[in-house]
Amino acid sequence: MPMYEFSCQGCGAVFEELCARDAEDCACPACGGQGNRMMSAATPKLRTGSPFTSTPRNAGAGAAT
């Protein structure tokens, strides 16, 4: 199940819960009020390194001897 971010209508608390994809609301853990699902920012996937780094197969290619 995915993690969603909710905002409570009663106390204004923001919390995260594991819920089914079609769940639009969830009970607030602080006051028990109704929490509405918020739009969350997308998390970018950061890649490290270069796709052109040397591998064992071409590690010696281009090296001066």
Short mmCIF file of N, CA, C and O in Angstrom, two decimals, residues 47-61:
data_model
loop_
_atom_site.label_atom_id
_atom_site.label_comp_id
_atom_site.label_asym_id
_atom_site.label_seq_id
_atom_site.Cartn_x
_atom_site.Cartn_y
_atom_site.Cartn_z
N ARG A 47 20.00 10.15 -10.15
CA ARG A 47 20.96 9.12 -10.53
C ARG A 47 22.36 9.64 -10.25
O ARG A 47 22.67 10.78 -10.52
N THR A 48 23.19 8.77 -9.74
CA THR A 48 24.57 9.15 -9.49
C THR A 48 25.47 8.46 -10.49
O THR A 48 25.18 7.38 -10.98
N GLY A 49 26.54 9.11 -10.80
CA GLY A 49 27.49 8.52 -11.73
C GLY A 49 27.07 8.74 -13.17
O GLY A 49 26.06 9.34 -13.47
N SER A 50 27.88 8.28 -14.05
CA SER A 50 27.65 8.43 -15.48
C SER A 50 27.35 7.09 -16.10
O SER A 50 27.90 6.07 -15.69
N PRO A 51 26.50 7.05 -17.13
CA PRO A 51 26.26 5.77 -17.80
C PRO A 51 27.48 5.33 -18.61
O PRO A 51 27.54 4.22 -19.10
N PHE A 52 28.47 6.21 -18.72
CA PHE A 52 29.66 5.90 -19.51
C PHE A 52 30.87 5.58 -18.64
O PHE A 52 32.00 5.72 -19.07
N THR A 53 30.64 5.17 -17.41
CA THR A 53 31.76 4.81 -16.54
C THR A 53 32.37 3.50 -16.99
O THR A 53 31.74 2.70 -17.68
N SER A 54 33.59 3.30 -16.59
CA SER A 54 34.28 2.07 -17.02
C SER A 54 33.74 0.87 -16.29
O SER A 54 33.35 0.94 -15.12
N THR A 55 33.69 -0.23 -16.97
CA THR A 55 33.26 -1.51 -16.42
C THR A 55 34.41 -2.48 -16.57
O THR A 55 35.37 -2.19 -17.28
N PRO A 56 34.37 -3.63 -15.92
CA PRO A 56 35.47 -4.58 -16.06
C PRO A 56 35.76 -4.94 -17.52
O PRO A 56 36.88 -5.19 -17.88
N ARG A 57 34.73 -4.92 -18.37
CA ARG A 57 34.93 -5.30 -19.76
C ARG A 57 35.73 -4.25 -20.54
O ARG A 57 36.55 -4.57 -21.39
N ASN A 58 35.52 -2.96 -20.24
CA ASN A 58 36.23 -1.93 -20.99
C ASN A 58 37.14 -1.07 -20.10
O ASN A 58 37.48 0.02 -20.48
N ALA A 59 37.51 -1.59 -18.96
CA ALA A 59 38.31 -0.81 -18.02
C ALA A 59 39.65 -0.42 -18.61
O ALA A 59 40.15 0.67 -18.34
N GLY A 60 40.24 -1.24 -19.41
CA GLY A 60 41.55 -0.94 -19.97
C GLY A 60 41.49 -0.22 -21.31
O GLY A 60 42.50 0.18 -21.85
N ALA A 61 40.32 -0.02 -21.85
CA ALA A 61 40.20 0.60 -23.17
C ALA A 61 40.62 2.05 -23.12
O ALA A 61 40.22 2.81 -22.25
#
